[in-house]
Amino acid sequence: MFRKVLVANRGEIAVRVMRTCRRLGIRTVAVYSEPDVRSVHVKVADEAVPLGGATPLESYLVGEKIVEAARRTGAEAIHPGYGFLSENAAFARLVAQAGLVFVGPPAEAITLMGDKIAAKELAKKARVPTVPGKETPVRSAVEAREIAEEIGYPVLLKPAGGGGGKGMRIVFRPEEMEDALAASQAEARKAFGDDRVFVERYVERPRHIEIQVLADRHGHVVSLGERECSVQRRYQKIIEEAPSPAVDERLRERMSHAARELARAAGYVNAGTVEFIADGEGSFYFLEMNTRLQVEHPVTEAVTGLDLVELQLRVAAGEPLPFTQDDVRLRGWAIEARVCAESPERGFLPSVGPITQYEEPRGRGIRIDSGVEAGSYVSVYYDSLLAKVIAYGDSREEARSRLVDALDGYLIEGPSTNIDFLSAILEHPEFAAGNLSTDFISRNFGDRGTLPEPPLGTLHRIVVAAVLVYHNRHVLVVESMKPIAPHVGGVKQERKETRYVVKAGDPVFEVRLVRHDEPDRWTVHVDDRSYEVTTPPFEYYRRRLRLHIDGRRYRFRLQYEGNFIRTAHHGVRRTCEIYSPREWELVRFMPEPQADSEVDSLVCPMPGLIVEVLVSEGERVYAGQDLVIIESMKMQSGVAAPRDAVVEKVRVRKGDTVNAGDVLITFVPERKAAAANR
């Protein structure tokens, strides 16, 4: 086994690899860019080497710098994690040429499986089912339309040179082909330096199911069951689970056999993942092979009891796999949620900035893989993934409910996160029933991550939590004033019942608190419903709260500001305004603030780089039309017009760097533009 390993990555995956290395007695070396000088992975490592620069192109993607860091520190092997150089065949060769060990597959296998067209041809030779389509890149929109007519619409335009959903386009009609192909080629060229695109049939409402494989240098290839990865946004997975609710033993064996045969045909060594799409009829088709450790590998670890990073290291050191296919057993269920710095309600726009508050949940069956802490800075230069929350249980429902509870107790303040959106997905009846497909989010939440109306019971629990916290904070203030309060006319008896009015968004609730003689026991009446509540002591100034309501334990995240308490629970966020009945009589008659009906500018929603300006001065635009494309956190996002208007002035150009709040475009209101033209 190795004595020292350099981890050529950052964030949660670097920390996760180092955790296994420490358990095995292997010293670790971190590398870091200028923005990452105080990052968690740098602190966790035994040694750290600066790469310089801020962007990945100046740091984590410079193979020569990383190899030199390994040489200088005496590392014997380099673990690439995922992303960055993990699937770069040239880097794998560079590592080998330096006399070091690349913890991953041979460069030849990376090259072969990294080319989707070559990989599909190999899959056919290995008798692995493939999606109907043409195996060679298309040269024109005319050729693409001819192929689509032959195999049938809808079709998927798919870049040959990379994955992660970049450059993919679904085409439903012939007239959409030209624009879609141009956009696919442009995005593929930018992302992978390769604008080859091929056409295949688009399987509507498919499941995304993948098989984990491991292969050693001694000819042994095993599979470790499947993972369901259908819940995606923008082709990026955000919730994964093992096993899949749609896969029975027979289908599992068919898919696993196909994955092992493909790995053998590719001459594969180390950990890899063969991805398939599956329809509702029991058919499945090869999608691609990822020649690295997957983000979602913890769910496989949970149900197999194996450490995939340890196995990667042992295989890379030349050891044979310590078990056979017959030894693999799947036990229980695991679900993983990816916590990202983004705003689902704003179309999943990335969010950056310092993390001001950070507390991880704990509990039975809960694992957190995180790369951040309080004080970490979420940068515009890197992926938005902050952490992963993994829940394990004996059944799918137990894992699901544990994961929801853990997310309720995960406090990250500073940048916006998708924590509550993840909970809303897990709480959705279709998810609970296991009715999943790759369009799950768009079907149930829309393209902008719009949350459905919450169940009344969830709103009631939020109101109960907010009112109890508000009441007890108020009582603590009153208690602190007692030493200076005049006692005229005897001691006033404390009331056992207190009334409030709570506005939780649009709904308004009448609430009665009845305190019992036993400490921390309450009956709370919300409208015509009553709840028996037990509160923990000394938690009324914390940002996380646990309550037992009608015998069940619930967690809440809280932020306080006077009469306002922002509460999050089970994927629902509400700002609760809490008043006494007398205060409410005054508040309810105050006029609502009037919104400005005419927005005169387009404001930048996030820091980033201007990739493209899509409009010119004097051009008429429409609400929802993308006017500027911004790249942030390796993701391109359109910034849309807030209303119908005419462009007055474009204030940015392609290549400009911008910050949140910068004015990108100013408008002339339509009525003024019309008057000027008369």
XYZ file of C-alpha atoms in Angstrom:
678
model
C 0.000 0.000 0.000
C 1.065 3.604 -0.612
C 2.688 5.665 2.131
C 1.664 9.067 0.713
C -1.062 10.096 -1.770
C -1.666 13.488 -3.374
C -5.347 14.339 -3.828
C -5.718 16.401 -6.999
C -9.058 17.954 -6.113
C -10.864 20.223 -3.675
C -14.073 20.392 -1.656
C -15.988 17.455 -0.266
C -14.431 14.768 -2.478
C -10.898 15.755 -1.442
C -11.906 15.583 2.227
C -13.658 12.253 1.668
C -10.579 10.658 0.008
C -8.338 11.963 2.790
C -10.630 10.428 5.418
C -10.040 6.932 4.031
C -6.323 7.577 3.626
C -6.045 8.553 7.278
C -7.866 5.375 8.346
C -5.396 3.328 6.277
C -2.378 5.161 7.700
C -1.598 6.925 4.393
C -0.317 10.506 4.569
C -2.042 12.991 2.253
C -1.021 16.000 0.211
C -3.518 18.694 -0.765
C -3.167 21.138 -3.630
C -4.996 24.438 -3.668
C -5.655 27.569 -5.689
C -5.488 31.094 -4.294
C -9.209 31.255 -3.334
C -8.880 27.885 -1.556
C -5.987 28.813 0.743
C -8.190 28.397 3.863
C -10.408 25.611 2.530
C -11.323 22.566 4.594
C -9.417 20.109 2.386
C -6.220 22.099 2.942
C -6.668 21.895 6.724
C -7.446 18.166 6.672
C -4.360 17.160 4.642
C -0.993 16.384 6.205
C 0.718 18.687 3.685
C -0.523 21.310 1.225
C 1.040 22.741 -1.928
C -0.181 25.991 -3.563
C -0.903 25.844 -7.287
C -1.398 29.582 -7.754
C -4.100 31.260 -9.796
C -7.804 31.556 -9.142
C -9.525 29.722 -11.980
C -9.383 25.943 -12.613
C -7.433 26.632 -15.811
C -4.695 28.214 -13.673
C -4.712 25.593 -10.929
C -6.622 22.314 -10.690
C -6.516 21.717 -14.453
C -2.753 22.219 -14.800
C -1.454 18.660 -14.739
C 2.204 19.651 -14.749
C 1.823 21.659 -11.529
C 0.072 18.768 -9.805
C 2.653 16.183 -10.859
C 5.452 18.486 -9.717
C 3.723 18.896 -6.338
C 3.567 15.107 -6.002
C 7.267 14.755 -6.853
C 8.296 17.509 -4.458
C 6.375 16.034 -1.505
C 7.307 12.422 -2.155
C 3.778 11.248 -2.972
C 3.671 7.866 -4.688
C 0.165 8.139 -6.168
C -2.346 10.762 -7.260
C -6.070 10.383 -6.586
C -8.007 12.677 -8.957
C -11.417 12.560 -7.213
C -14.125 13.485 -9.710
C -14.307 16.391 -12.141
C -11.213 18.411 -13.081
C -8.579 15.944 -14.422
C -10.237 12.717 -13.248
C -11.252 11.659 -16.778
C -8.347 13.256 -18.624
C -6.320 10.598 -20.430
C -3.403 12.975 -21.035
C -3.121 13.597 -17.289
C -3.197 9.855 -16.546
C -0.323 9.401 -19.005
C 1.573 12.334 -17.483
C 1.285 10.754 -14.030
C 2.539 7.396 -15.311
C 5.434 9.024 -17.193
C 6.513 10.682 -13.937
C 6.783 7.260 -12.304
C 3.690 7.836 -10.160
C 0.468 5.830 -9.877
C -2.802 7.261 -11.177
C -5.639 6.059 -8.938
C -8.023 5.335 -11.778
C -8.281 3.414 -15.025
C -5.591 3.207 -17.739
C -5.341 6.179 -20.089
C -6.482 3.966 -22.974
C -9.736 3.102 -21.200
C -10.354 6.766 -20.365
C -9.860 7.716 -24.016
C -12.105 4.939 -25.285
C -14.992 5.475 -22.877
C -14.675 9.263 -22.931
C -15.650 9.316 -26.600
C -19.375 8.624 -26.632
C -19.340 7.438 -30.237
C -16.467 4.994 -29.685
C -18.036 3.863 -26.402
C -21.334 3.166 -28.129
C -19.600 1.132 -30.830
C -17.779 -0.886 -28.152
C -21.060 -1.442 -26.296
C -22.617 -2.875 -29.440
C -19.663 -5.251 -29.885
C -20.067 -6.336 -26.250
C -23.805 -6.940 -26.922
C -24.855 -4.210 -24.516
C -28.210 -2.638 -25.549
C -27.839 0.845 -27.077
C -30.312 3.583 -27.994
C -31.225 3.678 -31.708
C -29.282 6.354 -33.546
C -26.312 7.052 -35.787
C -22.845 6.329 -34.376
C -21.039 9.002 -36.392
C -21.191 12.768 -35.785
C -23.602 14.760 -37.911
C -22.172 17.353 -40.287
C -25.234 19.536 -40.833
C -28.790 20.202 -39.721
C -30.012 18.567 -42.946
C -28.229 15.316 -42.065
C -29.504 15.519 -38.476
C -33.097 15.891 -39.744
C -32.665 12.883 -42.027
C -31.493 10.726 -39.109
C -34.336 11.994 -36.920
C -36.887 11.116 -39.602
C -35.418 7.626 -39.798
C -35.373 6.807 -36.061
C -38.371 8.971 -35.090
C -38.851 12.136 -33.039
C -38.109 13.228 -30.396
C -34.320 12.933 -30.695
C -31.441 13.884 -28.438
C -28.429 15.850 -29.684
C -25.485 14.625 -27.661
C -21.878 15.896 -27.649
C -19.300 13.192 -28.299
C -16.585 14.639 -26.098
C -18.029 14.965 -22.602
C -20.863 14.527 -20.130
C -22.666 16.325 -17.325
C -25.515 17.341 -19.628
C -23.473 20.073 -21.271
C -24.495 20.625 -24.894
C -27.442 18.238 -24.830
C -30.596 19.341 -26.631
C -33.941 17.589 -27.117
C -35.551 18.165 -30.515
C -39.238 17.437 -30.953
C -39.871 18.813 -34.469
C -37.858 19.237 -37.696
C -38.058 23.029 -37.569
C -36.250 23.077 -34.198
C -33.221 21.168 -35.487
C -31.065 23.945 -36.934
C -31.054 26.198 -33.862
C -30.719 23.255 -31.473
C -27.753 21.783 -33.364
C -25.955 25.139 -33.482
C -26.456 25.644 -29.744
C -25.347 22.087 -28.945
C -22.168 22.409 -31.011
C -21.299 25.815 -29.542
C -21.707 24.646 -25.940
C -19.798 21.397 -26.610
C -16.943 23.319 -28.246
C -16.646 25.588 -25.216
C -16.984 22.828 -22.613
C -14.883 20.088 -24.209
C -12.974 21.664 -27.100
C -14.860 19.223 -29.338
C -17.997 20.204 -31.274
C -18.860 16.734 -32.588
C -22.517 15.922 -31.951
C -24.451 12.793 -32.712
C -28.177 12.049 -32.869
C -30.054 9.299 -31.053
C -33.650 8.604 -30.163
C -34.842 10.374 -27.040
C -36.492 7.936 -24.649
C -39.351 9.896 -23.099
C -39.693 9.854 -19.308
C -36.789 7.441 -18.806
C -35.176 6.424 -15.570
C -31.446 7.043 -15.167
C -29.947 3.923 -13.593
C -26.256 3.187 -13.221
C -24.160 0.179 -12.229
C -21.031 0.498 -10.103
C -18.184 -1.717 -11.325
C -14.746 -2.527 -9.921
C -11.951 -4.238 -11.823
C -8.429 -5.168 -10.742
C -5.260 -5.885 -12.715
C -5.735 -9.630 -12.261
C -8.774 -9.980 -14.522
C -11.475 -9.776 -11.861
C -14.514 -7.592 -12.594
C -17.406 -7.210 -10.143
C -20.535 -5.066 -10.018
C -21.973 -3.602 -6.816
C -25.632 -3.185 -7.711
C -27.427 -0.190 -9.145
C -28.110 3.416 -8.233
C -31.238 5.331 -9.227
C -30.220 8.823 -10.400
C -33.377 10.022 -12.155
C -33.996 13.162 -10.083
C -32.027 15.773 -12.015
C -32.063 19.456 -12.821
C -30.364 20.702 -15.981
C -29.134 17.129 -16.579
C -27.328 17.266 -13.221
C -28.245 14.690 -10.577
C -29.272 16.029 -7.176
C -30.847 12.995 -5.457
C -29.605 9.425 -5.849
C -30.485 6.179 -4.147
C -29.487 2.541 -3.942
C -31.064 0.242 -4.821
C -33.577 1.496 -7.403
C -37.295 1.141 -6.627
C -37.821 0.087 -10.269
C -35.237 -2.711 -10.458
C -36.003 -6.299 -9.469
C -33.463 -9.121 -9.139
C -33.815 -10.246 -12.749
C -33.345 -6.750 -14.214
C -30.476 -6.076 -11.788
C -28.632 -9.160 -12.995
C -29.184 -8.250 -16.673
C -27.885 -4.705 -16.186
C -24.988 -5.826 -13.991
C -23.942 -8.470 -16.526
C -23.992 -5.867 -19.319
C -21.880 -3.472 -17.231
C -19.279 -6.135 -16.422
C -19.044 -7.199 -20.060
C -18.500 -3.600 -21.169
C -15.769 -3.108 -18.539
C -14.008 -6.270 -19.740
C -14.250 -5.184 -23.376
C -12.713 -1.814 -22.488
C -9.805 -3.342 -20.568
C -11.027 -1.461 -17.539
C -9.212 -1.291 -14.179
C -10.291 0.454 -10.933
C -13.708 1.957 -10.105
C -16.111 2.990 -12.854
C -19.795 3.474 -13.479
C -21.827 2.270 -16.443
C -24.888 4.463 -16.934
C -28.131 3.309 -18.543
C -31.521 4.760 -19.301
C -34.486 2.468 -18.712
C -38.074 2.618 -19.866
C -41.140 1.310 -18.100
C -41.197 -1.944 -20.068
C -38.041 -3.510 -18.643
C -35.775 -2.364 -21.483
C -32.540 -0.507 -20.825
C -29.970 1.202 -23.049
C -26.310 2.112 -22.603
C -25.787 5.817 -22.006
C -22.099 6.263 -21.141
C -19.350 5.087 -18.822
C -17.854 7.387 -16.218
C -14.221 6.428 -15.707
C -13.883 7.708 -12.148
C -15.435 7.677 -8.719
C -18.980 9.074 -8.857
C -20.363 11.845 -6.664
C -23.081 9.441 -5.538
C -20.770 6.574 -4.514
C -21.747 6.816 -0.776
C -25.153 5.199 -1.365
C -23.428 2.130 -2.802
C -21.057 2.101 0.166
C -24.030 2.236 2.533
C -25.848 -0.779 1.078
C -22.738 -2.918 0.457
C -20.658 -2.026 3.522
C -17.626 -1.379 1.285
C -15.286 1.629 1.139
C -14.881 2.376 -2.574
C -11.948 4.743 -2.051
C -10.068 2.052 -0.129
C -10.751 -0.428 -2.939
C -9.559 2.123 -5.501
C -6.294 2.545 -3.611
C -5.759 -1.188 -3.173
C -6.405 -1.885 -6.863
C -4.082 0.970 -7.867
C -1.393 -0.552 -5.611
C -1.698 -3.803 -7.556
C -3.721 -5.801 -5.036
C -6.481 -8.156 -6.228
C -10.086 -7.445 -5.237
C -10.660 -9.063 -1.811
C -14.059 -10.533 -2.765
C -15.909 -12.112 -5.688
C -19.228 -11.332 -7.327
C -20.926 -13.996 -5.216
C -19.816 -12.176 -2.057
C -21.663 -8.953 -2.959
C -24.837 -8.469 -0.904
C -27.149 -5.442 -0.872
C -28.675 -4.621 2.513
C -31.154 -1.876 3.343
C -31.635 1.374 1.431
C -29.670 4.605 1.090
C -30.613 8.003 -0.381
C -28.237 10.906 -1.022
C -29.077 14.587 -1.483
C -26.573 17.011 -3.013
C -26.507 20.333 -1.175
C -25.608 23.072 -3.653
C -25.088 26.826 -3.424
C -27.927 27.875 -5.694
C -31.392 29.442 -5.721
C -33.976 26.948 -7.049
C -36.708 29.597 -7.053
C -34.560 31.715 -9.399
C -34.061 28.989 -11.962
C -31.238 27.320 -9.979
C -28.919 30.303 -10.364
C -25.630 29.787 -8.494
C -25.078 31.681 -5.251
C -21.714 32.789 -3.863
C -20.288 34.434 -0.768
C -19.058 33.570 2.752
C -20.782 30.922 4.870
C -21.684 32.802 8.031
C -23.372 30.009 10.010
C -22.791 26.268 9.623
C -24.049 23.310 11.647
C -24.368 19.735 10.401
C -27.168 17.366 11.391
C -26.494 14.176 13.272
C -28.541 11.065 13.791
C -28.780 7.351 13.277
C -28.042 6.338 9.698
C -26.893 9.855 8.697
C -23.587 10.606 6.939
C -22.373 14.048 5.851
C -19.666 14.444 3.199
C -18.835 18.142 3.306
C -16.116 20.435 2.018
C -17.170 23.605 3.852
C -17.468 25.045 7.348
C -18.356 28.358 8.971
C -16.115 30.963 7.359
C -15.684 29.090 4.061
C -16.080 31.231 0.958
C -18.193 29.880 -1.899
C -16.414 31.082 -5.012
C -17.641 31.864 -8.486
C -14.808 29.778 -9.944
C -15.905 26.293 -8.910
C -18.824 23.896 -8.904
C -21.778 24.755 -6.661
C -21.699 21.456 -4.707
C -21.097 22.121 -0.997
C -21.900 18.804 0.646
C -23.832 15.558 0.433
C -26.286 14.228 3.004
C -26.684 10.452 2.961
C -29.366 8.614 4.921
C -29.460 4.847 5.417
C -32.367 2.748 6.658
C -33.721 -0.776 6.619
C -36.352 0.343 4.100
C -36.696 3.077 1.496
C -39.264 4.897 3.613
C -37.004 4.846 6.659
C -34.097 6.251 4.625
C -36.364 8.904 3.061
C -37.807 10.115 6.379
C -34.350 10.180 7.998
C -33.002 12.262 5.128
C -35.841 14.799 5.384
C -35.216 15.115 9.118
C -31.481 15.579 8.554
C -32.037 18.311 5.964
C -34.361 20.092 8.398
C -31.423 20.192 10.801
C -28.766 21.290 8.289
C -27.959 24.954 8.895
C -26.045 26.826 6.190
C -26.385 30.601 6.157
C -24.736 33.024 3.755
C -25.163 31.869 0.159
C -28.559 30.519 -0.833
C -28.797 26.724 -0.887
C -31.183 24.123 -2.273
C -31.725 22.384 1.099
C -35.447 23.131 1.296
C -35.953 22.271 -2.364
C -34.350 18.873 -1.725
C -36.733 18.305 1.176
C -39.704 19.293 -0.979
C -38.674 16.669 -3.551
C -38.327 13.990 -0.897
C -41.725 14.914 0.545
C -43.474 14.832 -2.841
C -45.992 11.937 -3.039
C -44.571 10.799 -6.394
C -41.078 10.523 -4.938
C -42.362 8.713 -1.867
C -44.086 6.244 -4.203
C -40.908 5.746 -6.247
C -42.472 7.084 -9.463
C -39.347 8.684 -10.890
C -38.043 9.780 -14.286
C -35.476 12.249 -15.540
C -38.190 14.896 -16.018
C -39.389 14.523 -12.411
C -38.392 18.066 -11.413
C -39.705 19.825 -14.523
C -43.026 17.940 -14.260
C -43.576 18.576 -10.576
C -41.721 21.818 -9.859
C -41.284 23.566 -13.215
C -38.059 24.870 -14.694
C -37.661 27.465 -11.947
C -38.004 25.134 -8.973
C -41.425 26.438 -7.919
C -42.494 24.737 -4.713
C -46.072 23.424 -4.476
C -48.487 24.594 -1.806
C -47.527 22.868 1.449
C -49.875 20.551 3.351
C -51.811 22.269 6.126
C -50.221 19.995 8.724
C -46.735 21.177 7.742
C -47.813 24.829 7.961
C -49.331 24.165 11.379
C -46.044 22.672 12.634
C -44.146 25.723 11.348
C -46.579 28.022 13.162
C -46.299 25.984 16.368
C -42.486 26.185 16.298
C -42.384 29.899 15.506
C -44.940 30.870 18.168
C -43.316 28.809 20.915
C -39.909 30.320 20.168
C -41.341 33.850 20.027
C -43.292 33.365 23.268
C -40.405 31.892 25.231
C -37.936 34.514 24.020
C -40.436 37.152 25.139
C -40.855 35.466 28.548
C -37.058 35.354 28.990
C -36.901 39.107 28.380
C -39.694 39.703 30.899
C -37.966 37.441 33.460
C -34.734 39.376 33.037
C -36.589 42.613 33.885
C -38.112 41.282 37.136
C -35.348 42.486 39.477
C -36.034 46.095 38.489
C -39.841 45.795 38.244
C -41.825 47.512 41.047
C -44.027 45.121 43.020
C -47.047 47.303 43.670
C -50.292 45.616 44.624
C -48.820 42.141 45.166
C -47.249 39.535 42.862
C -48.987 39.109 39.529
C -49.826 35.485 38.656
C -48.322 34.242 35.368
C -50.954 33.448 32.749
C -51.154 29.838 31.590
C -52.857 30.743 28.309
C -51.564 33.228 25.743
C -53.121 34.187 22.418
C -51.402 35.229 19.201
C -52.211 35.889 15.576
C -49.687 34.510 13.080
C -49.331 35.459 9.434
C -47.372 32.681 7.687
C -47.159 33.980 4.138
C -50.725 34.381 2.923
C -52.535 32.257 5.543
C -53.373 33.824 8.905
C -53.798 31.607 11.979
C -55.193 32.208 15.443
C -52.993 30.470 18.001
C -53.539 29.716 21.694
C -50.656 28.510 23.886
C -51.611 26.618 27.028
C -48.707 25.887 29.379
C -48.882 22.763 31.541
C -47.552 22.489 35.079
C -44.811 20.114 33.908
C -41.846 22.041 32.467
C -41.626 22.264 28.696
C -45.108 20.795 28.032
C -47.701 22.725 26.049
C -51.002 22.353 24.297
C -51.053 24.551 21.203
C -54.337 25.339 19.456
C -54.004 26.442 15.812
C -57.431 27.490 14.539
C -59.584 24.413 15.272
C -56.699 21.925 15.707
C -54.801 21.176 18.902
C -51.298 19.743 19.329
C -49.494 18.325 22.356
C -45.953 19.707 22.297
C -42.818 19.055 24.332
C -40.063 21.642 23.975
C -36.376 21.132 24.800
C -34.804 23.436 27.389
C -32.482 26.328 26.522
C -33.000 26.206 22.739
C -34.859 29.437 22.220
C -31.848 31.396 21.010
C -30.515 28.657 18.751
C -31.032 28.531 15.022
C -32.115 24.892 15.124
C -35.015 23.589 17.188
C -36.327 20.120 17.983
C -39.921 19.674 19.094
C -42.000 16.631 19.929
C -45.449 17.236 18.457
C -48.124 14.628 19.218
C -45.396 12.161 20.117
C -43.245 12.597 16.981
C -39.949 14.425 16.813
C -39.506 17.243 14.272
C -36.642 19.609 13.445
C -36.840 23.245 12.363
C -34.342 25.858 11.183
C -34.978 29.365 12.463
C -33.865 32.958 12.062
C -35.194 35.738 14.295
C -35.870 39.389 13.679
C -38.257 40.984 16.175
C -41.806 39.833 15.467
C -40.578 37.964 12.374
C -39.299 34.398 12.565
C -38.150 32.729 9.347
C -38.822 29.008 9.666
C -37.904 26.072 7.413
C -39.318 22.564 7.812
C -39.973 19.632 5.454
C -39.139 21.690 2.378
C -41.404 24.590 3.344
C -40.074 28.059 4.193
C -42.259 30.698 5.795
C -41.638 34.028 7.474
C -44.027 34.048 10.413
C -45.210 37.454 11.607
C -46.377 37.079 15.213
C -48.662 39.577 16.952
C -50.894 39.820 19.963
C -54.603 40.124 18.987
C -54.503 43.860 19.803
C -51.385 44.414 17.643
C -52.984 42.471 14.795
C -56.001 44.758 14.746
C -53.643 47.635 13.931
C -51.393 45.731 11.518
C -54.190 44.310 9.370
C -55.398 47.791 8.428
C -51.971 48.989 7.259
C -51.772 49.300 3.464
C -49.645 46.786 1.558
C -46.524 48.310 -0.053
C -46.994 48.929 -3.753
C -44.485 47.322 -6.112
C -42.911 49.422 -8.816
C -44.810 48.473 -11.949
C -42.027 49.412 -14.342
C -38.527 47.997 -13.867
C -36.098 50.200 -15.809
C -33.010 47.941 -15.747
C -31.742 44.377 -15.907
C -29.736 43.667 -12.760
C -27.081 40.952 -12.566
C -28.301 38.166 -10.240
C -24.847 36.725 -9.443
C -21.109 37.247 -9.961
C -19.741 35.771 -13.165
C -18.427 36.253 -16.683
C -20.469 37.654 -19.584
C -20.463 34.890 -22.208
C -22.848 36.506 -24.663
C -25.059 39.565 -25.112
C -28.163 38.588 -27.058
C -29.762 41.993 -27.758
C -28.881 45.397 -29.168
C -29.854 48.941 -28.227
C -33.271 49.905 -29.570
C -34.439 46.281 -29.753
C -37.873 45.366 -28.387
C -37.752 42.547 -25.805
C -40.379 40.508 -24.009
C -40.783 39.339 -20.420
C -38.897 36.087 -19.906
C -36.635 36.514 -22.953
C -32.954 35.807 -22.232
C -30.937 38.983 -22.862
C -27.498 38.080 -21.461
C -25.713 34.750 -20.832
C -23.545 34.605 -17.690
C -21.137 31.855 -16.687
C -20.775 31.181 -12.971
C -19.685 28.038 -11.097
C -19.065 26.218 -14.406
C -22.694 26.812 -15.384
C -24.116 29.101 -18.051
C -27.370 30.875 -17.174
C -29.569 33.251 -19.097
C -30.678 36.513 -17.479
C -34.191 37.230 -18.672
C -36.066 40.464 -19.287
C -38.267 41.313 -16.289
C -41.030 42.709 -18.555
C -41.849 43.831 -22.086
C -39.688 46.846 -22.935
C -37.283 48.440 -25.405
C -33.520 48.255 -24.784
C -32.139 51.717 -24.057
C -28.473 50.890 -23.344
C -26.398 47.714 -23.113
C -23.828 48.310 -20.367
C -21.746 45.112 -20.693
C -19.807 43.266 -23.380
C -18.758 39.687 -23.943
C -15.830 38.858 -21.656
C -16.715 41.372 -18.920
C -16.699 40.180 -15.306
C -19.736 41.295 -13.328
C -20.935 41.221 -9.722
C -24.380 40.650 -8.271
C -26.338 43.898 -8.431
C -24.525 45.339 -11.444
C -26.801 46.925 -14.043
C -26.437 45.015 -17.311
C -29.077 46.694 -19.487
C -31.376 49.686 -19.095
C -34.825 49.918 -20.666
C -37.180 52.503 -22.075
C -40.765 51.733 -20.993
C -42.899 50.606 -23.933
C -45.294 53.536 -23.615
C -42.404 56.035 -23.728
C -40.839 54.254 -26.694
C -44.184 54.284 -28.491
C -44.628 57.992 -27.789
C -41.132 58.734 -29.106
C -41.917 56.913 -32.364
C -45.142 58.787 -32.998
